[in-house]
Tab-separated table of C-alpha atoms in Angstrom:
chain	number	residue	atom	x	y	z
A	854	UNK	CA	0.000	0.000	0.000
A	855	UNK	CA	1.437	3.438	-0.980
A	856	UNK	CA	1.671	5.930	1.894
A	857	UNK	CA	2.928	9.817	2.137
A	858	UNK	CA	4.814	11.985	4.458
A	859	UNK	CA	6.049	14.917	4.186
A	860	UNK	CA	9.696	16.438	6.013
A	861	UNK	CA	12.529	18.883	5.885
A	862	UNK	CA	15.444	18.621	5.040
A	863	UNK	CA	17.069	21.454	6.384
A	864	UNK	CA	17.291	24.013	9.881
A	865	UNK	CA	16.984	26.973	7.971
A	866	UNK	CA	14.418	29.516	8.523
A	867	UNK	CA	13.042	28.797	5.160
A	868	UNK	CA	12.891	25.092	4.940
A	869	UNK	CA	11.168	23.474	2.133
A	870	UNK	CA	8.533	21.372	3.143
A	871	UNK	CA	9.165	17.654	0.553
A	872	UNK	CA	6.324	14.648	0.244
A	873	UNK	CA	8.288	11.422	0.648
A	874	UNK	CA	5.587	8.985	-1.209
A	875	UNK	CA	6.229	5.556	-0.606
A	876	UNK	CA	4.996	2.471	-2.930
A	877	UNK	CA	7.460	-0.013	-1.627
A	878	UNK	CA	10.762	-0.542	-0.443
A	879	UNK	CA	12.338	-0.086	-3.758
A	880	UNK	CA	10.073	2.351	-5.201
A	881	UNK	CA	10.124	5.661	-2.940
A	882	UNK	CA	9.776	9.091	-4.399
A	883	UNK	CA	10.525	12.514	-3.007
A	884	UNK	CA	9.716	16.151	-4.577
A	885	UNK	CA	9.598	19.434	-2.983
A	886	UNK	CA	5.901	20.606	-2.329
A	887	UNK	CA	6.046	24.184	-2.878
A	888	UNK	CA	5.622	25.027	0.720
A	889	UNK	CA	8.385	26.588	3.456
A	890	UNK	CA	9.023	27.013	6.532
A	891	UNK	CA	10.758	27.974	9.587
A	892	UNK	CA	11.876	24.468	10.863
A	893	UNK	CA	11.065	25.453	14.337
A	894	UNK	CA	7.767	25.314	13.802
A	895	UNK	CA	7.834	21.654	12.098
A	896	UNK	CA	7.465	18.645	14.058
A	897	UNK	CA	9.571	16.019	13.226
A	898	UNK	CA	7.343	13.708	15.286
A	899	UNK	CA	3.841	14.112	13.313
A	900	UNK	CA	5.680	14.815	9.973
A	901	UNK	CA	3.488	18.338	10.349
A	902	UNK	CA	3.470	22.037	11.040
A	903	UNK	CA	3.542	22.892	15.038
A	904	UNK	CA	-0.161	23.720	15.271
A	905	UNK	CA	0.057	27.510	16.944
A	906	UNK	CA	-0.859	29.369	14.809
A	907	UNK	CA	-3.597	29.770	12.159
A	908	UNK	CA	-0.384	30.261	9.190
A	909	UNK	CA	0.483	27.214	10.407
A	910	UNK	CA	-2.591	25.214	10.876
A	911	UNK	CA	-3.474	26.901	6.802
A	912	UNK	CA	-0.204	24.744	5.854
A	913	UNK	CA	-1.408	21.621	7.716
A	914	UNK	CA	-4.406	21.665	6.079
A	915	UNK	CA	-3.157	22.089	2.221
A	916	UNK	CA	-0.377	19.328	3.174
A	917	UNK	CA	-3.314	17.303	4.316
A	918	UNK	CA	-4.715	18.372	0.855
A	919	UNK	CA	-1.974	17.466	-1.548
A	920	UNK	CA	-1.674	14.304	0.059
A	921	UNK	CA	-4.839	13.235	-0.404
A	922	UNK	CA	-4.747	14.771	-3.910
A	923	UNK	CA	-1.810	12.405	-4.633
A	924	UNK	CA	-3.359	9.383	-3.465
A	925	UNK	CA	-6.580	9.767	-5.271
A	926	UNK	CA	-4.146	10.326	-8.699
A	927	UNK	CA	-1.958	7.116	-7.833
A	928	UNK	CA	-5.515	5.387	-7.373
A	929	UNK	CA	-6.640	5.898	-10.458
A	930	UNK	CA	-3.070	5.964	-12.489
A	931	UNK	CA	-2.612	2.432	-10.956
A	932	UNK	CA	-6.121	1.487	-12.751
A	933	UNK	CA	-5.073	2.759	-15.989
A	934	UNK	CA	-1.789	0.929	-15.746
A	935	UNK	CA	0.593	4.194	-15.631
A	936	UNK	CA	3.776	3.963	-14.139
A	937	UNK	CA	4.650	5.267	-11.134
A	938	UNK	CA	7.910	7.639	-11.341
A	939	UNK	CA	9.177	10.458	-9.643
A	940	UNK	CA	8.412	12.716	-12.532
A	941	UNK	CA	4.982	11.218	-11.930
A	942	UNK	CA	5.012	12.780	-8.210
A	943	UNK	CA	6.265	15.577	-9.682
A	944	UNK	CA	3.513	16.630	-12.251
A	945	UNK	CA	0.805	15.776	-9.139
A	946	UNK	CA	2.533	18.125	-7.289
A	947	UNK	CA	2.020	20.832	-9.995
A	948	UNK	CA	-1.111	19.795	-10.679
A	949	UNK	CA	-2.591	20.656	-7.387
A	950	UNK	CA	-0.392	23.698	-7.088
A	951	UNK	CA	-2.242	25.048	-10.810
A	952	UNK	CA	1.248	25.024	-12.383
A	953	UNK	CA	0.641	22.891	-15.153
A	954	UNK	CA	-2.775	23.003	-16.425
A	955	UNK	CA	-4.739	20.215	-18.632
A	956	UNK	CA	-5.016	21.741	-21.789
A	957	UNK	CA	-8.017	21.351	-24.155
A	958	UNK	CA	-6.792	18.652	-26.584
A	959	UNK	CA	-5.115	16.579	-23.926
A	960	UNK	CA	-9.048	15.374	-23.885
A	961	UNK	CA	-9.443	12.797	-25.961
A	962	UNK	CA	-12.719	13.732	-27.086
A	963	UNK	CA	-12.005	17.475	-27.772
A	964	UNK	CA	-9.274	15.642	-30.058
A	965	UNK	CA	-11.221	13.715	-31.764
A	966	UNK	CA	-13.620	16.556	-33.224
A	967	UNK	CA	-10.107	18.603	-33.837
A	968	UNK	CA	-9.186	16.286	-36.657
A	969	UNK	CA	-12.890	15.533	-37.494
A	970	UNK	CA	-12.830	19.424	-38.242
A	971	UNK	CA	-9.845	18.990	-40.041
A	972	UNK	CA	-10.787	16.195	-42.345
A	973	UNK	CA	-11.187	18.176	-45.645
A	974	UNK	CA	-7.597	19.024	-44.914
A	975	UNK	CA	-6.216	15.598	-43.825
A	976	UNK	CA	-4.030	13.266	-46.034
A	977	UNK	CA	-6.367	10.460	-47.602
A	978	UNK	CA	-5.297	6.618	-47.929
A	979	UNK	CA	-4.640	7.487	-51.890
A	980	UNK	CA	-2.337	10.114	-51.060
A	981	UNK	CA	-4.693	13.205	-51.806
A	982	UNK	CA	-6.040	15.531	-49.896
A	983	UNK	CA	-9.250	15.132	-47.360
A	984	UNK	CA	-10.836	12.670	-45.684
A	985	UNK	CA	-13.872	10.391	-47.428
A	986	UNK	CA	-17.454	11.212	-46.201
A	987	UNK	CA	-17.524	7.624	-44.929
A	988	UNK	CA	-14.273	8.148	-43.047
A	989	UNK	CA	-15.518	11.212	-41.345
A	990	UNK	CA	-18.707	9.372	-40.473
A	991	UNK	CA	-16.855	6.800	-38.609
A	992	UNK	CA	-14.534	8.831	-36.722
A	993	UNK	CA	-18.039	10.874	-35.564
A	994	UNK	CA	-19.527	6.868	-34.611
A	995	UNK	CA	-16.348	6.471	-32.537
A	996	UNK	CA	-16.295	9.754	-30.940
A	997	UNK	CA	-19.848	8.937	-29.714
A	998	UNK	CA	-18.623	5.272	-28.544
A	999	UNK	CA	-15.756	6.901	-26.563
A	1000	UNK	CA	-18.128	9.629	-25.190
A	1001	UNK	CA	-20.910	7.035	-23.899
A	1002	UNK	CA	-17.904	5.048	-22.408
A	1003	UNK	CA	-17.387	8.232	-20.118
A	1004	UNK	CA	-20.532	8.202	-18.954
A	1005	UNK	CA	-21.415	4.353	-18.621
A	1006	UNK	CA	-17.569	3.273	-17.439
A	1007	UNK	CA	-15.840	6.143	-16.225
A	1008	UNK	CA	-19.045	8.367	-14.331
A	1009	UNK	CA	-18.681	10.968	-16.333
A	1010	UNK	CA	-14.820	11.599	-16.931
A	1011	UNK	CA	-13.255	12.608	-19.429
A	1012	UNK	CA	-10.303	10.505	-20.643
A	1013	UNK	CA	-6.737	12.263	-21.190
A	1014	UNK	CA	-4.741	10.972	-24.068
A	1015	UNK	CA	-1.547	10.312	-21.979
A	1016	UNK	CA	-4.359	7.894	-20.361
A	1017	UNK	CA	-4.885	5.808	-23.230
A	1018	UNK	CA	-2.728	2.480	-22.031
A	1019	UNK	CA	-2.767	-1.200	-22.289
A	1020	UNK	CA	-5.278	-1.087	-19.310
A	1021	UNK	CA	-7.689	1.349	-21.192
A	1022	UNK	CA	-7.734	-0.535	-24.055
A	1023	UNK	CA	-8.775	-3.739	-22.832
A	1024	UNK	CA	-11.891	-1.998	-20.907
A	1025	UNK	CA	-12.813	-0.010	-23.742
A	1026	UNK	CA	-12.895	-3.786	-26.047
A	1027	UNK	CA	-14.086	-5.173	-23.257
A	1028	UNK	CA	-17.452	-2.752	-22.752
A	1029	UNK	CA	-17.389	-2.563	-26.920
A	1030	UNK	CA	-18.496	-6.445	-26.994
A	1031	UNK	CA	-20.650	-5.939	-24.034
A	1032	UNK	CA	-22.554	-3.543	-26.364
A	1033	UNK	CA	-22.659	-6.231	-28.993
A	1034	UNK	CA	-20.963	-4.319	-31.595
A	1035	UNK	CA	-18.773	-6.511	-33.610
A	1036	UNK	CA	-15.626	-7.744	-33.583
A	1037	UNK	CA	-14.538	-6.184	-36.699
A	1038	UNK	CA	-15.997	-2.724	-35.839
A	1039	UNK	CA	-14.563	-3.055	-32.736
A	1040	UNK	CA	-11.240	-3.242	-34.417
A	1041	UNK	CA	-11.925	-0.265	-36.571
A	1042	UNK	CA	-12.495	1.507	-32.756
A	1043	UNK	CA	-8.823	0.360	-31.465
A	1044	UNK	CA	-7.735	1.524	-34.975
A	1045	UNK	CA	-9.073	4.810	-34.446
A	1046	UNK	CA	-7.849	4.963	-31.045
A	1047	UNK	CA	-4.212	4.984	-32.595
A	1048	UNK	CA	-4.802	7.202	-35.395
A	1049	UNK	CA	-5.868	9.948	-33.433
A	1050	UNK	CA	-3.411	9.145	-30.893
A	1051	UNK	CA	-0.288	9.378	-32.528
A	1052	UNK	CA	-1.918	12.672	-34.367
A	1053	UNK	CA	-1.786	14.202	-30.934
A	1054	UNK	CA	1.675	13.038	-30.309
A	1055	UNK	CA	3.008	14.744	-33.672
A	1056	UNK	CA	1.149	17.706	-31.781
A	1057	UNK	CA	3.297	17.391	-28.775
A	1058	UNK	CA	0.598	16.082	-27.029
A	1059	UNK	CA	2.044	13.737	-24.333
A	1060	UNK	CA	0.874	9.938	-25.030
A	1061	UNK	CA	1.419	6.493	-23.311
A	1062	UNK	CA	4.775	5.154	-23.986
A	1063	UNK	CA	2.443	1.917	-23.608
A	1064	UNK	CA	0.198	2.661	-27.428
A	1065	UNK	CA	2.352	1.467	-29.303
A	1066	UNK	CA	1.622	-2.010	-27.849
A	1067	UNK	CA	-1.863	-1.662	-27.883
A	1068	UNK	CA	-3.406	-4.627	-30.926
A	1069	UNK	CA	-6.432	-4.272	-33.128
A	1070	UNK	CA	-8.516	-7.559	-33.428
A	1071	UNK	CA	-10.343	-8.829	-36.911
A	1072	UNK	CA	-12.406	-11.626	-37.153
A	1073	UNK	CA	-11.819	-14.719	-38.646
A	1074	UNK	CA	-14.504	-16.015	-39.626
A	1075	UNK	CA	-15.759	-18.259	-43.099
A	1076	UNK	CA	-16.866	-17.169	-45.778
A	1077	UNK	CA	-20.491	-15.588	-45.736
A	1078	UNK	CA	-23.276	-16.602	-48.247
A	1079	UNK	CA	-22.551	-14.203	-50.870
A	1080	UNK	CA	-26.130	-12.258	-51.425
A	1081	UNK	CA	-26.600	-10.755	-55.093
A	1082	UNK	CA	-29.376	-10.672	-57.358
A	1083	UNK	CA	-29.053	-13.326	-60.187
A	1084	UNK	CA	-30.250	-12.377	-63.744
A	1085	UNK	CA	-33.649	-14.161	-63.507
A	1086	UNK	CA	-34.182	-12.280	-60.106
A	1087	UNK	CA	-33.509	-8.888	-61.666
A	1088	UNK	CA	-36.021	-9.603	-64.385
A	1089	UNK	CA	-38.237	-10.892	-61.579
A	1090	UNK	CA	-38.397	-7.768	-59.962
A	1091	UNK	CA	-38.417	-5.745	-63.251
A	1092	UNK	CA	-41.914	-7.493	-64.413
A	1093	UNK	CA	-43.173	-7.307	-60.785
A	1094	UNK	CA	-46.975	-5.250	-60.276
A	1095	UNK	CA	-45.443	-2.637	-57.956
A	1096	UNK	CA	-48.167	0.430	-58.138
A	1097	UNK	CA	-46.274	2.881	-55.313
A	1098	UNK	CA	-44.473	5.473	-57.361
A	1099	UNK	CA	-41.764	5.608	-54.866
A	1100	UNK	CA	-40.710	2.125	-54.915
A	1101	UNK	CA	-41.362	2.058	-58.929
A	1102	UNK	CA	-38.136	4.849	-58.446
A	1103	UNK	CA	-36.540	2.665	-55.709
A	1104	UNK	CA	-36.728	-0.047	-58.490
A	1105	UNK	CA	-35.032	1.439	-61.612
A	1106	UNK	CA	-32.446	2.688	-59.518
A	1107	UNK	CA	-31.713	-1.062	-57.757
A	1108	UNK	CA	-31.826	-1.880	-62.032
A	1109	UNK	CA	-29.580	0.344	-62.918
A	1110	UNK	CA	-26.986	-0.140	-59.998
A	1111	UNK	CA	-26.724	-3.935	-61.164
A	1112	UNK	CA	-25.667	-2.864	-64.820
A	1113	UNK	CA	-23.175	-0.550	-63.550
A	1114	UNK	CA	-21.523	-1.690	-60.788
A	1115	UNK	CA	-21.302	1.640	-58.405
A	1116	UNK	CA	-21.635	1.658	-54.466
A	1117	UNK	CA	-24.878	3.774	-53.214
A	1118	UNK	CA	-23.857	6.982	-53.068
A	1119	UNK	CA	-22.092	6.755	-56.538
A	1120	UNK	CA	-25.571	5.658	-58.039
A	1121	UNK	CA	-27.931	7.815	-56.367
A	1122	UNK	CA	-25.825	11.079	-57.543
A	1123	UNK	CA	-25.960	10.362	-61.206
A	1124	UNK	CA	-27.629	12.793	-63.053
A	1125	UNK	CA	-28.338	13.308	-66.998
A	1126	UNK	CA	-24.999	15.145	-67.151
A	1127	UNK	CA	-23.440	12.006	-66.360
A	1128	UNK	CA	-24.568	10.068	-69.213
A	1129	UNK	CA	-22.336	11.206	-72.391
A	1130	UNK	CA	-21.121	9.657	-75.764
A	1131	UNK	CA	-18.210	7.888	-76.643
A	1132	UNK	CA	-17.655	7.065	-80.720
A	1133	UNK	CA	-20.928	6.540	-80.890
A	1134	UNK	CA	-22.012	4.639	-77.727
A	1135	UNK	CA	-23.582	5.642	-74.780
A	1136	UNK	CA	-21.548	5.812	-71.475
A	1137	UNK	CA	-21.831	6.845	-67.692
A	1138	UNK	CA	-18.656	8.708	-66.365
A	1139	UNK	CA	-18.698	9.579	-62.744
A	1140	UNK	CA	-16.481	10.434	-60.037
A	1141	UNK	CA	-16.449	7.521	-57.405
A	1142	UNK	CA	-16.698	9.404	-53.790
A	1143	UNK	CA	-14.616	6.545	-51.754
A	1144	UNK	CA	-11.760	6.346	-54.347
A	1145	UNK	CA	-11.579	10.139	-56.408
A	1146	UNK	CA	-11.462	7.820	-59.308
A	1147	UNK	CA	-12.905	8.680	-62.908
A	1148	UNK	CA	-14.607	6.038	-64.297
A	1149	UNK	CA	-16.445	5.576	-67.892
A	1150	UNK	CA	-19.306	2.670	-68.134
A	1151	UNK	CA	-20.880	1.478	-71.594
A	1152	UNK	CA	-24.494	1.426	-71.071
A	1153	UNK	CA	-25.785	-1.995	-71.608
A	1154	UNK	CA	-29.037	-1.769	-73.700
A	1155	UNK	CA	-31.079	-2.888	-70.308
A	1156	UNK	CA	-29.503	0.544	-68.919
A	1157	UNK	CA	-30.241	2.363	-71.942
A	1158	UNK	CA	-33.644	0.926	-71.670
A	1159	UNK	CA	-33.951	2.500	-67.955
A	1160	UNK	CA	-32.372	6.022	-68.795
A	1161	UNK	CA	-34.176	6.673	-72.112
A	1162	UNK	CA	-37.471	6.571	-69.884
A	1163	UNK	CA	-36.330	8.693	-67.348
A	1164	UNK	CA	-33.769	9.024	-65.156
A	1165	UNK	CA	-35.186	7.991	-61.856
A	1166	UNK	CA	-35.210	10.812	-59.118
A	1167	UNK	CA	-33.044	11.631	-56.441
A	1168	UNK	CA	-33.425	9.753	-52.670
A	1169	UNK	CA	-31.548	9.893	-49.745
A	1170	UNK	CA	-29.297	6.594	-49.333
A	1171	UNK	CA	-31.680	5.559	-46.441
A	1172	UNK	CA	-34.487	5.568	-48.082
A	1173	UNK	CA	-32.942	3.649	-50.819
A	1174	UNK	CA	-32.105	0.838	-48.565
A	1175	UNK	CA	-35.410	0.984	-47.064
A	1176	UNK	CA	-37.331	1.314	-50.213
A	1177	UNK	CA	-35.129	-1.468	-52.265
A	1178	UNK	CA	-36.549	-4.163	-49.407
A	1179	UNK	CA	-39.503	-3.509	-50.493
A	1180	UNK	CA	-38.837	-3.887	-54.320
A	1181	UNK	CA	-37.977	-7.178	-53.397
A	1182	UNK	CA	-40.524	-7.952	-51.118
A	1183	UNK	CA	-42.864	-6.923	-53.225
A	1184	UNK	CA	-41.177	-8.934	-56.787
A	1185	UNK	CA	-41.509	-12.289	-54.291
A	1186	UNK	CA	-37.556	-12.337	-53.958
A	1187	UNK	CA	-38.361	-14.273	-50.427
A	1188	UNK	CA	-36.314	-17.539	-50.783
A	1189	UNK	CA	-34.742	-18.192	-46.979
A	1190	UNK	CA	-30.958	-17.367	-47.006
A	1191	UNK	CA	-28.448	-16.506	-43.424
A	1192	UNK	CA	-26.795	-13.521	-43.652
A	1193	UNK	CA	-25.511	-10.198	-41.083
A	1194	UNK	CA	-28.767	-8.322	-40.112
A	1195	UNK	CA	-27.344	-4.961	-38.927
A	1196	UNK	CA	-28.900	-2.533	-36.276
A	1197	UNK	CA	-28.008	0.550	-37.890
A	1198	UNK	CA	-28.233	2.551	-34.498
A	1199	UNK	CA	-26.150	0.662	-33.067
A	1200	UNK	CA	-23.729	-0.672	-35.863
A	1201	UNK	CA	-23.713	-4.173	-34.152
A	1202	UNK	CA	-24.753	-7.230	-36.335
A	1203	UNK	CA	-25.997	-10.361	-36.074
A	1204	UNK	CA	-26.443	-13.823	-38.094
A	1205	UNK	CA	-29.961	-14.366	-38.437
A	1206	UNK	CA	-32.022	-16.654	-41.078
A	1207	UNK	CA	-34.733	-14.437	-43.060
A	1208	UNK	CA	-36.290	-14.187	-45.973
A	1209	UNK	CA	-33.666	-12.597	-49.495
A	1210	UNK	CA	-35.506	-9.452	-49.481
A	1211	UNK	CA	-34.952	-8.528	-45.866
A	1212	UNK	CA	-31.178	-8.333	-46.606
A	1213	UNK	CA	-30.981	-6.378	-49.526
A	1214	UNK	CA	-29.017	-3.127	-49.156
A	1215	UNK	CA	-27.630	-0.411	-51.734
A	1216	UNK	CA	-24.672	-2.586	-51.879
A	1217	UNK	CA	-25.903	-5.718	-53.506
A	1218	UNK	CA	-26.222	-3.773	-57.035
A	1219	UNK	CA	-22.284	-3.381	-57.121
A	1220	UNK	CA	-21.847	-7.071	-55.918
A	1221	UNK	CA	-24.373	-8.152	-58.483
A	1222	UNK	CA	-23.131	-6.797	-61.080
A	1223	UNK	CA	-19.491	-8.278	-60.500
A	1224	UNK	CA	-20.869	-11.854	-59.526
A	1225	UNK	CA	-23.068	-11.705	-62.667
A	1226	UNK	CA	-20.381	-10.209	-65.337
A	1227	UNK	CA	-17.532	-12.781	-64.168
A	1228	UNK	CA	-16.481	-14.880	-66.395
A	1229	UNK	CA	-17.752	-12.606	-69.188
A	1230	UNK	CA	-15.801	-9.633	-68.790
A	1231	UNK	CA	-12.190	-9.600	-67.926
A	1232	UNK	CA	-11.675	-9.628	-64.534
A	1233	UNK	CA	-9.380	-6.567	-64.877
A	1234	UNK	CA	-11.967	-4.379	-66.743
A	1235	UNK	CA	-14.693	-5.534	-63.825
A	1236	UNK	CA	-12.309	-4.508	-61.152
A	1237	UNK	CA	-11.548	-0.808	-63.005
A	1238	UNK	CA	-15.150	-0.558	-62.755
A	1239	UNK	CA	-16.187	-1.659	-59.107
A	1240	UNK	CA	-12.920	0.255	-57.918
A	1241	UNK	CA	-11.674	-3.012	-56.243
A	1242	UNK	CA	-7.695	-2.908	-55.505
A	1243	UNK	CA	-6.690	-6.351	-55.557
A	1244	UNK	CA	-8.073	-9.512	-57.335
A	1245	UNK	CA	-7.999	-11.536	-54.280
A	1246	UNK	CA	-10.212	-8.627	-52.881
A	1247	UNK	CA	-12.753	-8.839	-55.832
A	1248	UNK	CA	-12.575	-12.385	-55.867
A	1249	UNK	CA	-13.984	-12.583	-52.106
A	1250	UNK	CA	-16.113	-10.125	-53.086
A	1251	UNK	CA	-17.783	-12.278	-55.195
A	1252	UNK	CA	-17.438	-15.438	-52.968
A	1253	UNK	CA	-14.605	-16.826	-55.763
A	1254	UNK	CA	-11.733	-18.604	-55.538
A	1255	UNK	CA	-8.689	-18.729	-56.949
A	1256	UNK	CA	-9.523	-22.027	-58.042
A	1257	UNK	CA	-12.608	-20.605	-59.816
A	1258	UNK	CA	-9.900	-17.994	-61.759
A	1259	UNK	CA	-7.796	-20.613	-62.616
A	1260	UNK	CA	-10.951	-23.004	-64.141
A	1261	UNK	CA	-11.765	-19.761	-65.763
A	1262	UNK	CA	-8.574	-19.426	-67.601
A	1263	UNK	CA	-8.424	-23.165	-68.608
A	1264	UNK	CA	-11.685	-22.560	-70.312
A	1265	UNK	CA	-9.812	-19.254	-71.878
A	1266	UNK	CA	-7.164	-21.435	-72.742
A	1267	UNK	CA	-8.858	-24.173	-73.951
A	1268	UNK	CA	-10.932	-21.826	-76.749
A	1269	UNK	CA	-6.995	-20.374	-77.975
A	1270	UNK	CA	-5.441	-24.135	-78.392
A	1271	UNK	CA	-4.849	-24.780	-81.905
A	1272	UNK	CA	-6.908	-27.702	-83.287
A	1273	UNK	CA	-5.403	-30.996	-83.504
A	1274	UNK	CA	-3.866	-31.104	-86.967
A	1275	UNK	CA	-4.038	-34.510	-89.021
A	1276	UNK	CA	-0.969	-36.907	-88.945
A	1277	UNK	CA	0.022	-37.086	-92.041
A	1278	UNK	CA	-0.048	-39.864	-93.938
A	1279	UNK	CA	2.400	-42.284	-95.455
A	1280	UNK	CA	2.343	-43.369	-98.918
A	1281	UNK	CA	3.969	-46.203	-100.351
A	1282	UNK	CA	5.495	-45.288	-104.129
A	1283	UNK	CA	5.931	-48.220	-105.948
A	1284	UNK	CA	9.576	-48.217	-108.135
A	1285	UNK	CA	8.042	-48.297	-111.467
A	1286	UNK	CA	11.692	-48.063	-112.812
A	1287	UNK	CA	13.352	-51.042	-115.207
A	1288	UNK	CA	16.540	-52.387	-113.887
């Protein structure tokens, strides 16, 4: 058990008053406290100030004070994992005289929101310039986790960034899978942790020497039941009697996001100026959002069958993903599959069996169209279109192999082989010479 005293050191008139603060035998600390005085008037008995006089029994009581001070900040260091140092005693010491103040981006919170302001400014994973609008969204999510850990875990405190240890960490996961969020998110959290971390240290904001040991976790799980909509099921919903003009719109966008491959908020944005003319065939060319790439896609006469009656109008992304169930609902696209129903408040998922429809998001055009076109376009050309970086990545994407790539190229391979020529044949030539 820690304990404090304080003592002089000195006979002098002005003696300065030191904290010895004991952890164990090995570990004890000393630091001046700030205070004097004349070492008549200290007993060396009660480690104290002779009480006399009321200047006297006023440095009693903020001795009394800092001690306590100290041993509610070695408390709470200890369950945060901080060592214990004398520069530690030291900064307490400050601390409760106001010398060194907590600052307000030492807060991990207030940091946060600095480089959430700062996104359009921040260096992007392609080397550019500002962050994604999906980025930014999930560094406001994990703000809000960290914030609602104050108040659930902590009573209301604020966590410092020098605070964020090994010990910190692991209660943070820890209440993260309490909440049921999952494990993959809660990796993204840790990640995020870090990030904004070692921002504040490049800031000269002081961090744990402990971070860089902190780990992020990822699941490893099987491969998922890959959910697209086949070519049978988009003409399914196509011919289906849907009367509500807002899921009639919800429908010929879900159409047209399966012939060209874009996420959500590529799709929803595209406009007539979008659709232009290439030697004499119609193309989209858009902007992606997530990847600042400029892409060009032929229009496949199904699309050109959608856009020539009218581009469908704008909707919010949620009410594309709410509307789109319906579509499918509605076009009998029911067939019992088990897939990741996500809470959107929440962001926390779980594996449930349910009917097709009730899984169908804004993303299952751009995995459509890539499970459906493989094969049939060159996998290169796909991936220039759905923005994928890899072709491992596409190929999981689609729930391939790279046994299913290398059957695909056999079949390439088998159409190029030259055909079997005939052997030729040998004739006998009879001598018809005379000796």
């Amino acid at each position: 058990m820690a304990t404090s005293k304080c003592l002089l050191q000195s006979k002098s008139d002005n003696a300065n008053i030191y904290i010895q603060f004991s952890i164990n035998r090995k570990q004890v600390y000393k630091r001046k406290t700030g205070f004097v005085i004349n070492s008549k008037d200290w007993s060396e008995t009660n480690s104290q100030p002779i009480q006399k006089n009321t200047e006297l029994k006023a440095i009693k009581s903020k001795l009394d004070k800092l001690i306590n001070f100290i041993n509610d900040a070695y408390n709470e260091s200890v369950s945060f994992g901080e060592t214990i140092t004398g520069d530690w005693l030291q900064l307490q010491i400050d601390l409760f005289n106001n010398k060194v103040q907590v600052i307000e981006l030492d807060v991990l919170t207030n940091y946060i929101q600095k480089y959430i302001d700062e996104a359009p400014y921040k260096r992007n994973a392609k080397s550019g310039t500002g962050l994604s609008a999906g980025r930014t969204q999930n560094l406001k999510l994990f703000k809000n986790t960290i914030l609602r850990f104050e108040v659930e875990v902590l009573k209301g405190k604020s966590v410092l960034i020098k605070n964020v240890n090994l010990k910190f960490a692991e209660d943070y996961k820890s209440w993260l899978f309490n909440q049921k969020y999952s494990i993959n998110y809660i990796g993204k959290n840790i990640d995020n942790l870090k990030t904004i971390c070692l921002d504040a240290y490049k800031n000269d904001i002081e961090i744990s020497t402990q971070l860089k040991n902190i780990k992020s976790i990822s699941e490893n799980k099987a491969p998922e039941q890959i959910i697209y909509l086949s070519e049978d099921e988009q003409e399914q919903i196509k011919n289906a009697p849907i009367i509500r003009e807002a899921i009639i719109n919800a429908r010929k966008w879900l159409l047209l996001g399966c012939l060209i491959g874009q996420r959500g908020g590529d799709l929803l944005n595209i406009t007539d100026k979008n659709i232009k003319e290439l030697n004499g065939i119609k193309i989209i060319e858009l902007k992606q959002q997530k990847t600042g790439k400029l892409v060009a896609i032929p229009l496949l006469p199904e699309a050109l069958e959608i856009i020539e009656s009218g581009l469908p109008y704008k909707i919010s992304l949620a009410r594309y993903n709410e509307y789109i169930k319906d579509v499918c609902q509605e076009a009998g696209i029911n067939e019992l599959i088990t897939g990741r129903i996500k809470e959107t408040s929440r962001n926390a998922t779980t594996i449930e069996t349910k009917p097709k429809y009730k899984f169908i998001t804004s993303h299952v055009s751009r995995r459509s169209f890539a499970t459906n076109f493989y094969g049939r376009i060159p996998t290169p050309v796909l991936m220039n279109i759905t923005a994928h970086g890899t072709e491992k990545m596409f190929l999981s994407y689609i729930g391939k192999t790279t046994y299913d790539n290398a059957y695909q190229m056999l079949e390439y391979f088998s159409k190029l082989a030259p055909k079997e020529k005939t052997p030729p044949q040998m004739e006998v030539i009879h001598n018809t010479g005379t000796k």
